[in-house]
mmCIF file of C-alpha atoms in Angstrom:
data_model
loop_
_atom_site.group_PDB
_atom_site.id
_atom_site.type_symbol
_atom_site.label_atom_id
_atom_site.label_comp_id
_atom_site.label_asym_id
_atom_site.label_seq_id
_atom_site.Cartn_x
_atom_site.Cartn_y
_atom_site.Cartn_z
ATOM 1 C CA UNK G 434 14.260 -72.640 46.127
ATOM 2 C CA UNK G 435 18.098 -72.900 45.257
ATOM 3 C CA UNK G 436 19.010 -70.945 41.895
ATOM 4 C CA UNK G 437 21.026 -72.337 38.923
ATOM 5 C CA UNK G 438 23.622 -70.667 36.240
ATOM 6 C CA UNK G 439 23.019 -71.879 32.767
ATOM 7 C CA UNK G 440 25.531 -70.842 30.429
ATOM 8 C CA UNK G 441 24.483 -70.500 27.000
ATOM 9 C CA UNK G 442 26.903 -71.607 24.459
ATOM 10 C CA UNK G 443 26.108 -69.435 21.746
ATOM 11 C CA UNK G 444 29.175 -69.774 19.655
ATOM 12 C CA UNK G 445 29.606 -71.274 16.067
ATOM 13 C CA UNK G 446 31.744 -74.199 16.321
ATOM 14 C CA UNK G 447 32.301 -77.142 18.803
ATOM 15 C CA UNK G 448 35.470 -76.421 19.107
ATOM 16 C CA UNK G 449 34.672 -72.874 20.298
ATOM 17 C CA UNK G 450 32.120 -74.247 22.741
ATOM 18 C CA UNK G 451 34.528 -76.862 24.222
ATOM 19 C CA UNK G 452 37.066 -74.049 24.799
ATOM 20 C CA UNK G 453 34.513 -72.235 26.924
ATOM 21 C CA UNK G 454 33.569 -75.352 29.024
ATOM 22 C CA UNK G 455 37.242 -76.023 29.484
ATOM 23 C CA UNK G 456 37.793 -72.551 30.601
ATOM 24 C CA UNK G 457 34.732 -72.819 33.066
ATOM 25 C CA UNK G 458 35.997 -76.235 34.585
ATOM 26 C CA UNK G 459 33.988 -76.807 37.592
ATOM 27 C CA UNK G 460 32.569 -73.251 38.110
ATOM 28 C CA UNK G 461 29.604 -74.255 35.912
ATOM 29 C CA UNK G 462 27.663 -77.856 35.461
ATOM 30 C CA UNK G 463 24.716 -76.688 33.113
ATOM 31 C CA UNK G 464 25.198 -75.750 29.579
ATOM 32 C CA UNK G 465 22.687 -74.354 26.944
ATOM 33 C CA UNK G 466 22.834 -75.428 23.474
ATOM 34 C CA UNK G 467 20.406 -73.414 21.035
ATOM 35 C CA UNK G 468 20.168 -73.371 17.153
ATOM 36 C CA UNK G 469 23.436 -71.577 16.183
ATOM 37 C CA UNK G 470 25.587 -74.470 17.790
ATOM 38 C CA UNK G 471 23.132 -77.156 17.281
ATOM 39 C CA UNK G 472 22.624 -76.666 13.642
ATOM 40 C CA UNK G 473 26.084 -75.121 12.617
ATOM 41 C CA UNK G 474 28.583 -76.744 15.204
ATOM 42 C CA UNK G 475 28.019 -80.189 15.813
ATOM 43 C CA UNK G 476 25.662 -79.225 18.805
ATOM 44 C CA UNK G 477 24.038 -82.374 19.516
ATOM 45 C CA UNK G 478 27.163 -84.777 19.389
ATOM 46 C CA UNK G 479 28.617 -82.111 21.846
ATOM 47 C CA UNK G 480 25.583 -82.227 23.961
ATOM 48 C CA UNK G 481 26.088 -86.166 24.216
ATOM 49 C CA UNK G 482 29.615 -85.745 25.155
ATOM 50 C CA UNK G 483 29.170 -83.355 27.671
ATOM 51 C CA UNK G 484 26.494 -85.445 29.493
ATOM 52 C CA UNK G 485 28.841 -88.337 29.331
ATOM 53 C CA UNK G 486 31.517 -85.943 31.040
ATOM 54 C CA UNK G 487 28.760 -85.234 33.787
ATOM 55 C CA UNK G 488 27.549 -82.088 32.872
ATOM 56 C CA UNK G 489 23.777 -81.136 32.242
ATOM 57 C CA UNK G 490 22.779 -79.886 29.079
ATOM 58 C CA UNK G 491 19.987 -77.825 27.911
ATOM 59 C CA UNK G 492 18.994 -78.207 24.355
ATOM 60 C CA UNK G 493 17.063 -74.939 23.420
ATOM 61 C CA UNK G 494 15.248 -75.911 20.375
ATOM 62 C CA UNK G 495 11.791 -74.628 20.680
ATOM 63 C CA UNK G 496 10.075 -77.455 19.158
ATOM 64 C CA UNK G 497 6.636 -76.680 17.542
ATOM 65 C CA UNK G 498 5.056 -78.914 15.086
ATOM 66 C CA UNK G 499 1.963 -81.570 14.878
ATOM 67 C CA UNK G 500 1.605 -83.827 17.821
ATOM 68 C CA UNK G 501 3.287 -86.920 16.631
ATOM 69 C CA UNK G 502 6.378 -85.082 15.505
ATOM 70 C CA UNK G 503 6.692 -82.989 18.812
ATOM 71 C CA UNK G 504 6.184 -86.316 20.786
ATOM 72 C CA UNK G 505 8.865 -88.342 18.881
ATOM 73 C CA UNK G 506 11.330 -85.535 18.793
ATOM 74 C CA UNK G 507 11.212 -84.891 22.740
ATOM 75 C CA UNK G 508 11.592 -88.861 23.073
ATOM 76 C CA UNK G 509 14.543 -88.718 21.339
ATOM 77 C CA UNK G 510 16.053 -85.904 23.137
ATOM 78 C CA UNK G 511 15.277 -87.342 26.374
ATOM 79 C CA UNK G 512 16.933 -90.766 25.059
ATOM 80 C CA UNK G 513 20.177 -88.471 25.204
ATOM 81 C CA UNK G 514 20.129 -88.009 28.691
ATOM 82 C CA UNK G 515 19.617 -84.155 28.466
ATOM 83 C CA UNK G 516 18.150 -82.229 31.517
ATOM 84 C CA UNK G 517 16.006 -79.748 29.473
ATOM 85 C CA UNK G 518 14.330 -79.002 26.501
ATOM 86 C CA UNK G 519 12.217 -76.028 25.138
ATOM 87 C CA UNK G 520 8.894 -76.369 23.174
ATOM 88 C CA UNK G 521 6.925 -73.376 22.457
ATOM 89 C CA UNK G 522 4.106 -72.913 25.050
ATOM 90 C CA UNK G 523 1.285 -74.067 22.810
ATOM 91 C CA UNK G 524 -0.993 -76.279 24.631
ATOM 92 C CA UNK G 525 -1.105 -79.145 21.932
ATOM 93 C CA UNK G 526 2.680 -78.974 21.724
ATOM 94 C CA UNK G 527 3.313 -78.896 25.761
ATOM 95 C CA UNK G 528 0.741 -82.025 25.879
ATOM 96 C CA UNK G 529 2.674 -83.850 23.358
ATOM 97 C CA UNK G 530 6.026 -83.069 24.873
ATOM 98 C CA UNK G 531 5.025 -84.346 28.412
ATOM 99 C CA UNK G 532 3.846 -87.735 26.621
ATOM 100 C CA UNK G 533 7.340 -87.761 24.754
ATOM 101 C CA UNK G 534 9.086 -87.067 28.326
ATOM 102 C CA UNK G 535 7.382 -89.610 30.148
ATOM 103 C CA UNK G 536 9.608 -91.687 32.641
ATOM 104 C CA UNK G 537 12.614 -89.769 31.500
ATOM 105 C CA UNK G 538 14.661 -87.235 33.815
ATOM 106 C CA UNK G 539 13.937 -84.683 30.792
ATOM 107 C CA UNK G 540 12.423 -81.261 32.137
ATOM 108 C CA UNK G 541 10.134 -79.949 29.424
ATOM 109 C CA UNK G 542 10.251 -76.050 29.571
ATOM 110 C CA UNK G 543 7.283 -74.094 27.794
ATOM 111 C CA UNK G 544 8.356 -70.759 26.124
ATOM 112 C CA UNK G 545 5.823 -68.186 26.620
ATOM 113 C CA UNK G 546 7.279 -65.024 24.862
ATOM 114 C CA UNK G 547 10.766 -64.485 23.958
ATOM 115 C CA UNK G 548 12.690 -61.632 25.593
ATOM 116 C CA UNK G 549 13.034 -59.941 22.522
ATOM 117 C CA UNK G 550 9.627 -59.206 22.012
ATOM 118 C CA UNK G 551 7.540 -56.332 23.533
ATOM 119 C CA UNK G 552 3.936 -55.509 23.390
ATOM 120 C CA UNK G 553 3.997 -54.082 20.086
ATOM 121 C CA UNK G 554 6.103 -57.199 18.813
ATOM 122 C CA UNK G 555 3.062 -59.246 20.398
ATOM 123 C CA UNK G 556 0.457 -57.096 18.691
ATOM 124 C CA UNK G 557 2.474 -57.137 15.517
ATOM 125 C CA UNK G 558 2.146 -61.392 15.772
ATOM 126 C CA UNK G 559 -1.646 -61.173 15.966
ATOM 127 C CA UNK G 560 -2.066 -61.655 19.700
ATOM 128 C CA UNK G 561 -5.211 -60.060 21.266
ATOM 129 C CA UNK G 562 -2.882 -59.499 24.734
ATOM 130 C CA UNK G 563 -0.039 -57.690 25.627
ATOM 131 C CA UNK G 564 3.154 -59.712 26.626
ATOM 132 C CA UNK G 565 2.233 -59.745 30.144
ATOM 133 C CA UNK G 566 -1.045 -61.090 29.333
ATOM 134 C CA UNK G 567 0.289 -63.641 26.870
ATOM 135 C CA UNK G 568 2.646 -64.999 29.364
ATOM 136 C CA UNK G 569 0.016 -65.123 32.166
ATOM 137 C CA UNK G 570 -2.148 -67.500 29.781
ATOM 138 C CA UNK G 571 1.023 -69.609 28.664
ATOM 139 C CA UNK G 572 1.977 -70.128 32.228
ATOM 140 C CA UNK G 573 -1.438 -71.329 33.506
ATOM 141 C CA UNK G 574 -1.543 -73.549 30.554
ATOM 142 C CA UNK G 575 1.980 -74.889 31.248
ATOM 143 C CA UNK G 576 0.986 -75.547 34.899
ATOM 144 C CA UNK G 577 -2.223 -77.513 34.216
ATOM 145 C CA UNK G 578 -0.722 -79.466 31.361
ATOM 146 C CA UNK G 579 2.010 -80.508 33.861
ATOM 147 C CA UNK G 580 5.446 -79.540 32.041
ATOM 148 C CA UNK G 581 8.658 -79.172 34.149
ATOM 149 C CA UNK G 582 8.822 -75.307 33.803
ATOM 150 C CA UNK G 583 8.491 -72.038 31.566
ATOM 151 C CA UNK G 584 10.817 -69.875 30.332
ATOM 152 C CA UNK G 585 9.749 -66.092 30.678
ATOM 153 C CA UNK G 586 11.527 -62.718 31.099
ATOM 154 C CA UNK G 587 12.607 -61.839 34.618
ATOM 155 C CA UNK G 588 10.273 -59.078 34.384
ATOM 156 C CA UNK G 589 7.440 -61.534 34.399
ATOM 157 C CA UNK G 590 8.971 -64.202 36.847
ATOM 158 C CA UNK G 591 7.221 -62.856 40.124
ATOM 159 C CA UNK G 592 4.053 -62.830 38.397
ATOM 160 C CA UNK G 593 4.584 -66.109 36.754
ATOM 161 C CA UNK G 594 5.769 -67.837 40.195
ATOM 162 C CA UNK G 595 2.598 -66.578 41.509
ATOM 163 C CA UNK G 596 0.513 -68.607 38.599
ATOM 164 C CA UNK G 597 2.772 -71.892 38.564
ATOM 165 C CA UNK G 598 3.670 -72.045 42.309
ATOM 166 C CA UNK G 599 7.137 -73.372 43.426
ATOM 167 C CA UNK G 600 7.246 -76.490 41.807
ATOM 168 C CA UNK G 601 7.825 -75.589 38.233
ATOM 169 C CA UNK G 602 11.067 -74.038 37.071
ATOM 170 C CA UNK G 603 11.169 -70.489 35.760
ATOM 171 C CA UNK G 604 14.009 -70.154 33.288
ATOM 172 C CA UNK G 605 14.899 -66.580 32.701
ATOM 173 C CA UNK G 606 17.085 -65.330 29.512
ATOM 174 C CA UNK G 607 17.665 -61.749 28.791
ATOM 175 C CA UNK G 608 19.881 -61.771 32.192
ATOM 176 C CA UNK G 609 22.511 -59.210 31.943
ATOM 177 C CA UNK G 610 25.131 -58.609 34.855
ATOM 178 C CA UNK G 611 24.953 -55.091 36.320
ATOM 179 C CA UNK G 612 26.651 -52.383 33.989
ATOM 180 C CA UNK G 613 26.548 -54.699 31.034
ATOM 181 C CA UNK G 614 24.912 -53.775 27.773
ATOM 182 C CA UNK G 615 21.235 -55.561 26.951
ATOM 183 C CA UNK G 616 22.213 -56.369 23.351
ATOM 184 C CA UNK G 617 19.033 -57.493 21.325
ATOM 185 C CA UNK G 618 16.922 -58.093 24.555
ATOM 186 C CA UNK G 619 14.241 -55.733 25.118
ATOM 187 C CA UNK G 620 13.193 -57.109 28.804
ATOM 188 C CA UNK G 621 16.324 -57.690 30.722
ATOM 189 C CA UNK G 622 17.359 -57.691 34.368
ATOM 190 C CA UNK G 623 20.272 -58.095 36.520
ATOM 191 C CA UNK G 624 21.001 -61.714 38.227
ATOM 192 C CA UNK G 625 20.122 -60.415 41.770
ATOM 193 C CA UNK G 626 16.963 -59.017 40.510
ATOM 194 C CA UNK G 627 15.881 -62.121 38.802
ATOM 195 C CA UNK G 628 16.353 -64.339 41.643
ATOM 196 C CA UNK G 629 14.629 -62.106 43.854
ATOM 197 C CA UNK G 630 11.840 -62.006 41.468
ATOM 198 C CA UNK G 631 11.282 -65.603 41.806
ATOM 199 C CA UNK G 632 13.652 -67.186 38.777
ATOM 200 C CA UNK G 633 15.090 -70.646 39.235
ATOM 201 C CA UNK G 634 17.483 -70.703 36.255
ATOM 202 C CA UNK G 635 19.291 -67.940 34.870
ATOM 203 C CA UNK G 636 20.567 -67.840 31.134
ATOM 204 C CA UNK G 637 23.630 -65.840 30.539
ATOM 205 C CA UNK G 638 25.665 -66.269 27.357
ATOM 206 C CA UNK G 639 27.672 -63.119 25.716
ATOM 207 C CA UNK G 640 28.708 -61.800 29.229
ATOM 208 C CA UNK G 641 30.222 -65.103 29.978
ATOM 209 C CA UNK G 642 31.536 -66.683 26.704
ATOM 210 C CA UNK G 643 32.755 -63.414 25.288
ATOM 211 C CA UNK G 644 34.758 -62.620 28.451
ATOM 212 C CA UNK G 645 38.427 -62.457 28.466
ATOM 213 C CA UNK G 646 38.199 -64.868 31.632
ATOM 214 C CA UNK G 647 34.776 -66.986 31.293
ATOM 215 C CA UNK G 648 35.355 -68.606 34.712
ATOM 216 C CA UNK G 649 35.910 -65.096 36.514
ATOM 217 C CA UNK G 650 32.778 -63.767 34.493
ATOM 218 C CA UNK G 651 30.828 -66.970 35.949
ATOM 219 C CA UNK G 652 31.995 -66.601 39.267
ATOM 220 C CA UNK G 653 30.986 -62.867 39.605
ATOM 221 C CA UNK G 654 27.519 -63.674 38.303
ATOM 222 C CA UNK G 655 27.259 -66.646 40.724
ATOM 223 C CA UNK G 656 28.121 -64.083 43.706
ATOM 224 C CA UNK G 657 25.608 -61.455 42.378
ATOM 225 C CA UNK G 658 22.773 -64.309 42.115
ATOM 226 C CA UNK G 659 23.762 -65.026 45.855
ATOM 227 C CA UNK G 660 22.467 -61.553 46.711
ATOM 228 C CA UNK G 661 18.969 -62.352 45.661
ATOM 229 C CA UNK G 662 16.458 -62.729 48.431
ATOM 230 C CA UNK G 663 15.528 -66.497 47.555
ATOM 231 C CA UNK G 664 19.290 -67.506 47.905
ATOM 232 C CA UNK G 665 19.867 -65.433 51.252
#
């Protein structure tokens, strides 16, 4: 299974995002647009423009609502031509999302446990499982419901791959190149480690968008990814 680099456009404005995309040129083809840019920086319009320009767009919106609202929201995102969309990995939300994406090229991703959460955070949220146990449950539910993939920490990628098989995407945030700071993430890994563990897509934001030379930073990460056993 080949692996893909997703650059997270975690910036405030459309202009900043377009500058990153221009700097990256042909080095990167898949971009993530999350809350920060989507709501504050005209991210929906930017996403449509990127799609029209031949790029792939991942809308990281983590939808969770009543079934009809999720289904209609996913159908609307599918209509943009987006490649990926996140929903929280609750069974009813995932089932509604699958209905909304039916017939499109949109890959629905179920978010298992945020990479900023550890066992203490999961317990505080009221779950009777540790983080790994909750990821296992959500991954099995995602597999059975038929979404296109899951979002999980790279630390759980090997376990998740054993649950979902080779067909589903495993998208891993919290990726930090060797020697970089973890920031606000608690469960992080290097690109090489994540690929070796079974991840199919790596999300990298700050180490690329904040770099003085984003293209060079992206190429270095791609080189590091190529050292993972799944790409060897």
